[in-house]
XYZ file of C-alpha atoms in Angstrom:
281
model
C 5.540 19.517 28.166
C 9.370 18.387 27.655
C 8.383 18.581 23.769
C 7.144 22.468 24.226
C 10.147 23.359 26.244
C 12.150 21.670 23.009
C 10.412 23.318 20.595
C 11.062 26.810 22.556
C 14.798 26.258 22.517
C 14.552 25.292 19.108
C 12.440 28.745 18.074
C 14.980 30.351 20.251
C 18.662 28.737 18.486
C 16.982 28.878 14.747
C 15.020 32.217 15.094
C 16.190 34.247 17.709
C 12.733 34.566 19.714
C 8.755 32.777 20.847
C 5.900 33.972 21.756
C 2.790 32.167 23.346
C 1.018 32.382 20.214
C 2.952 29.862 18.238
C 2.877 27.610 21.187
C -0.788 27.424 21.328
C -1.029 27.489 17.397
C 1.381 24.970 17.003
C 0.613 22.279 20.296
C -2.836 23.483 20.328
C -2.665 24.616 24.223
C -3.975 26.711 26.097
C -2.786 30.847 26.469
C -2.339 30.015 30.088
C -0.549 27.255 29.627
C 2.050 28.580 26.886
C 2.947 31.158 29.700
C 3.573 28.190 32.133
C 5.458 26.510 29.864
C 7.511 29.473 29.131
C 7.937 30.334 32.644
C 8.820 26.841 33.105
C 11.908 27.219 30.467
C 13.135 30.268 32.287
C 13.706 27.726 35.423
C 15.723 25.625 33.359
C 17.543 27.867 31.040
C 17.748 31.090 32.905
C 19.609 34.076 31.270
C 18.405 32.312 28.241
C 15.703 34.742 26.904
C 14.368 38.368 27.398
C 10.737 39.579 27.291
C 10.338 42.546 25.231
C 7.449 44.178 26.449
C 6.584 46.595 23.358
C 6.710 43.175 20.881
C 4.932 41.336 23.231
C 7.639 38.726 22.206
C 10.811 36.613 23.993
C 14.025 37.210 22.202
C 17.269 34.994 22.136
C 19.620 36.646 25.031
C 23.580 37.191 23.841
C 24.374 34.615 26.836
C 22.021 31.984 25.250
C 23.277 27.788 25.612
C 21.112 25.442 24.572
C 20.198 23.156 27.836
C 17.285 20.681 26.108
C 18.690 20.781 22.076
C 21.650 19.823 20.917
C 21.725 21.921 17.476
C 21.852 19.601 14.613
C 22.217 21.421 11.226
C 20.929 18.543 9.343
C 17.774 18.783 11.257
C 16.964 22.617 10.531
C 18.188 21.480 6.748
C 16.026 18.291 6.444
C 12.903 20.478 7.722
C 13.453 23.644 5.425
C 14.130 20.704 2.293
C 10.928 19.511 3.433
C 8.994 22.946 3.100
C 10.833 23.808 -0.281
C 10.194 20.743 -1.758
C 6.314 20.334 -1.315
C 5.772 23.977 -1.155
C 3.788 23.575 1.769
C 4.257 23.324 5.861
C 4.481 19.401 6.288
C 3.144 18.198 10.235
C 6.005 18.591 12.398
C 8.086 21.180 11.138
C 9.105 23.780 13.829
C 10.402 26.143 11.433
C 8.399 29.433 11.253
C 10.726 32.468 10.241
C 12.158 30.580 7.104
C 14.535 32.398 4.757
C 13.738 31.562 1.321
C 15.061 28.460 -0.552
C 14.626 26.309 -3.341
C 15.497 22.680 -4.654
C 17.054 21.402 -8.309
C 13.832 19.713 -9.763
C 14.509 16.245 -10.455
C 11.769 14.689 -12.502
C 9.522 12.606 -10.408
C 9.386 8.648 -11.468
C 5.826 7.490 -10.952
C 5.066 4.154 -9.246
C 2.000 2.379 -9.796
C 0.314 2.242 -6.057
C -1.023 -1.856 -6.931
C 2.493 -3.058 -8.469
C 4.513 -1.574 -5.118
C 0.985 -2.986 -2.793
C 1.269 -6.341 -4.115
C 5.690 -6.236 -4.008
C 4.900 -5.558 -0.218
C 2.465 -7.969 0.008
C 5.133 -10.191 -1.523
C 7.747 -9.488 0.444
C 5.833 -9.390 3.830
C 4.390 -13.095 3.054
C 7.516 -14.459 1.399
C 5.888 -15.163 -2.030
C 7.135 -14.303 -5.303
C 5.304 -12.467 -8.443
C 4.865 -11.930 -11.704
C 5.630 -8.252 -13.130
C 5.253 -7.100 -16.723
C 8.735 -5.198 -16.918
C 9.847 -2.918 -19.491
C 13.875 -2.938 -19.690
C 15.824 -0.670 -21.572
C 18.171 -3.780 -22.127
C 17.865 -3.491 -26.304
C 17.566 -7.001 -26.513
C 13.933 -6.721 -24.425
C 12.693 -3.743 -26.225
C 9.118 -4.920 -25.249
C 7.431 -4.928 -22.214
C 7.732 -8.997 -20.987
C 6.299 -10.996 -18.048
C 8.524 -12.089 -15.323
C 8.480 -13.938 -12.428
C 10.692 -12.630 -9.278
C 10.898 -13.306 -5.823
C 11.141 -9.321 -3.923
C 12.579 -9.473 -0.517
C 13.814 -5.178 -0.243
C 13.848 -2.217 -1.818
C 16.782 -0.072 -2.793
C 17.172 3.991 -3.561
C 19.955 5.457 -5.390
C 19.532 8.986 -4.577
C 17.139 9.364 -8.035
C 14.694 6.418 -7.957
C 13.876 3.157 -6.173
C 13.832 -0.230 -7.225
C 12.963 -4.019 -5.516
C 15.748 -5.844 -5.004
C 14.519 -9.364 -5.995
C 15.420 -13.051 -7.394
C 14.954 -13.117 -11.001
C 13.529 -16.043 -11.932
C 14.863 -16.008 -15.423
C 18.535 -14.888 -15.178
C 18.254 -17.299 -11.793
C 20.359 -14.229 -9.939
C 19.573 -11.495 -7.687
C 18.831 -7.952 -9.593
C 17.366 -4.804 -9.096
C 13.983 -3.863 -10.830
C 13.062 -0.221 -10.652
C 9.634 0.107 -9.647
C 8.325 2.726 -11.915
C 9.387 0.255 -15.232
C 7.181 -2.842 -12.941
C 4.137 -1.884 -15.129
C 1.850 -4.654 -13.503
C 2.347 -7.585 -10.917
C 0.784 -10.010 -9.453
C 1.911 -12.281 -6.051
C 2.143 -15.731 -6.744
C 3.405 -18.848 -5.869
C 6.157 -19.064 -2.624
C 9.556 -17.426 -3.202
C 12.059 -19.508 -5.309
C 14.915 -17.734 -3.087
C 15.266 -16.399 0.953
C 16.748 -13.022 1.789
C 19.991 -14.765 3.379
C 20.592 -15.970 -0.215
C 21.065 -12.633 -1.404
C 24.874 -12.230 -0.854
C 25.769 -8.975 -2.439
C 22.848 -7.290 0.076
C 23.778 -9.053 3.081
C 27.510 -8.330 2.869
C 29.237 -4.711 3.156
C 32.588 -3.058 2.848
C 33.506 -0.681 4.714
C 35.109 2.322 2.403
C 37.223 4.894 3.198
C 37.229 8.349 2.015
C 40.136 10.898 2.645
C 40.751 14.528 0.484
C 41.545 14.556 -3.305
C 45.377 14.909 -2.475
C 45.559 16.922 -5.632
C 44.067 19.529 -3.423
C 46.004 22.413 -1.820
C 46.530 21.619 2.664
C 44.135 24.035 3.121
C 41.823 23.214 0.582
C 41.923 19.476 2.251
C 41.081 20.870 5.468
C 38.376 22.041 4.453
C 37.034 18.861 2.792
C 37.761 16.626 5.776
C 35.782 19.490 7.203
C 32.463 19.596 5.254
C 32.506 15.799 5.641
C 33.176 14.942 9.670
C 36.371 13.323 8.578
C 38.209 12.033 11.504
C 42.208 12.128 11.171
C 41.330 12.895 7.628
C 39.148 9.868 6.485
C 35.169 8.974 6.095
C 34.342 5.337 7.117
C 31.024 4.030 5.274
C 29.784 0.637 5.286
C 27.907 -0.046 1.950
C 26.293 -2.655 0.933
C 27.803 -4.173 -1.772
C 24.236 -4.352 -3.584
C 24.172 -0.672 -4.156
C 28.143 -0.144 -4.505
C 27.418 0.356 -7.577
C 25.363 3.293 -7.170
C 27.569 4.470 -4.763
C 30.113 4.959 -7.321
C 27.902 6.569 -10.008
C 26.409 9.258 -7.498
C 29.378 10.188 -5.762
C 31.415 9.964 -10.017
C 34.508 7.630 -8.309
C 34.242 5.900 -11.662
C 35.352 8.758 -13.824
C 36.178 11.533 -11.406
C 39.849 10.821 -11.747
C 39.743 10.947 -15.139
C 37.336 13.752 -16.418
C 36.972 16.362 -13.245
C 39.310 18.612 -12.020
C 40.720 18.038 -8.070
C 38.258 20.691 -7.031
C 34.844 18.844 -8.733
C 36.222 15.817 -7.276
C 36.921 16.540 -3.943
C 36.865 13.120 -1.737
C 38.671 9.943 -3.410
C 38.516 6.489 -2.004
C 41.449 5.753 0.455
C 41.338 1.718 0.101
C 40.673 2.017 -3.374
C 42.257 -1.887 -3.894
C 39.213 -3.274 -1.781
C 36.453 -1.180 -3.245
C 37.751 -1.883 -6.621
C 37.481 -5.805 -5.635
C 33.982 -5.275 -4.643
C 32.830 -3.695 -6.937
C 33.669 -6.089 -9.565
C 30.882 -8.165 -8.156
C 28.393 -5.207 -7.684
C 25.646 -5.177 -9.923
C 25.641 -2.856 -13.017
């Protein structure tokens, strides 16, 4: 029941009204008891909602305060992404009234479903394996076998790739998945997650408001971002610093963008610079 009373509130904040319908439709109770759990909100959050009578319908009351919720707009944004982007209603989205949006395509990379099966086999059992990898690197224009010992996976907004020992380099690297084009586990692991420095260690950045910006203009930033007394605190791992400075264009921002297409800038720029001199690229 406390999840139905949510999920009211929620129908109530987002789209201004419930009826019993979409709780039976949606929990799969009973008409009887989608009134009781109705009337049962109305003890809690009285003043909170009015029956109208000709729409057979609760609406959202002007007094209305969320008791149960606390509104998160990342939440209603996460769930509408999720409809846009498959097109279709995934299982447990409580949006019903949606306005209309859309994503950027971004073309899908395509992962085999054995190579990432036996990578978490790999990882799970502490072995390493041997993946035919195709590198863009010009001197490997060929597909070639290699052995590597997996121990996480990565994302850098686009695509994902195993974070693994390479048993050739004799390093830690990142392989994206969809260029592992076959792999098999092997032998044990030639190195232990702890030996992985670069993924166990973080920095903690700081971001603050392209100063080139107007006051107001800065406001606003520190605004869209939660700053607190004008700065963003983010620990990164220094694995995926590097990708952290591609997505987010730190490395030529400065240079190339105007103050308004580069609106945060990195406060301790001295440290991250440090760090990132041992980040992968």
């Amino acid at each position: 029941m406390e999840r139905r009373l949510e999920f009211i509130e929620f129908r109530l904040y987002w789209e201004g009204g419930i009826n019993r319908g979409e709780l039976t439709s949606f929990f799969g109770v009973s008409v009887p008891q989608a009134s009781k759990d109705l009337s049962q909100y109305q003890e809690i959050a009285p003043g909170n909602m009015e029956y109208d009578k000709s729409e057979k319908r609760y609406f959202t009351s002007t007094g209305f305060k969320p008791r149960l919720i606390d509104p998160d707009s990342d939440q209603y944004l996460s769930q509408l992404r999720a409809v846009a982007d498959d097109g279709m209603r995934p299982e447990g989205i409580w949006l019903s009234n949606m306005p209309e949006a859309d994503l950027m395509p971004i073309p899908h990379r395509r992962v085999e479903p054995s190579v990432l099966r036996s990578i978490l086999a790999a990882i799970r059992e502490g072995k390493a394996t041997e993946i035919v990898y195709q590198s863009m690197n010009p001197k490997r224009p060929d597909p070639e076998t290699r052995g590597i010992s997996p121990h996480a996976f990565g994302h850098d907004g686009f695509r994902w790739h195993v974070r693994a020992f390479c048993h050739i380099d004799k390093k830690f690297k990142d392989f994206l998945l969809s260029r592992c084009l076959q792999c098999k586990v092997t032998g044990l692991a030639e190195a232990t997650p702890d030996d992985d420095r670069l993924w166990q260690e973080s920095i903690d950045l700081r971001l603050k408001p392209n100063p080139k910006l107007s006051k107001a203009q800065q406001r606003v930033i520190a605004s869209d971002y939660h700053m607190e007394d004008n700065e963003l605190r983010l620990s990164v791992r220094k694995a995926l610093l590097y990708y952290f400075n591609k997505r987010l264009r730190l490395d030529v921002a400065e240079a190339l963008d105007r103050p308004q297409e580069a609106p945060i800038v990195v406060a301790n720029k001295a440290a991250f610079e440090k760090a990132l001199n041992y980040a992968p690229s």
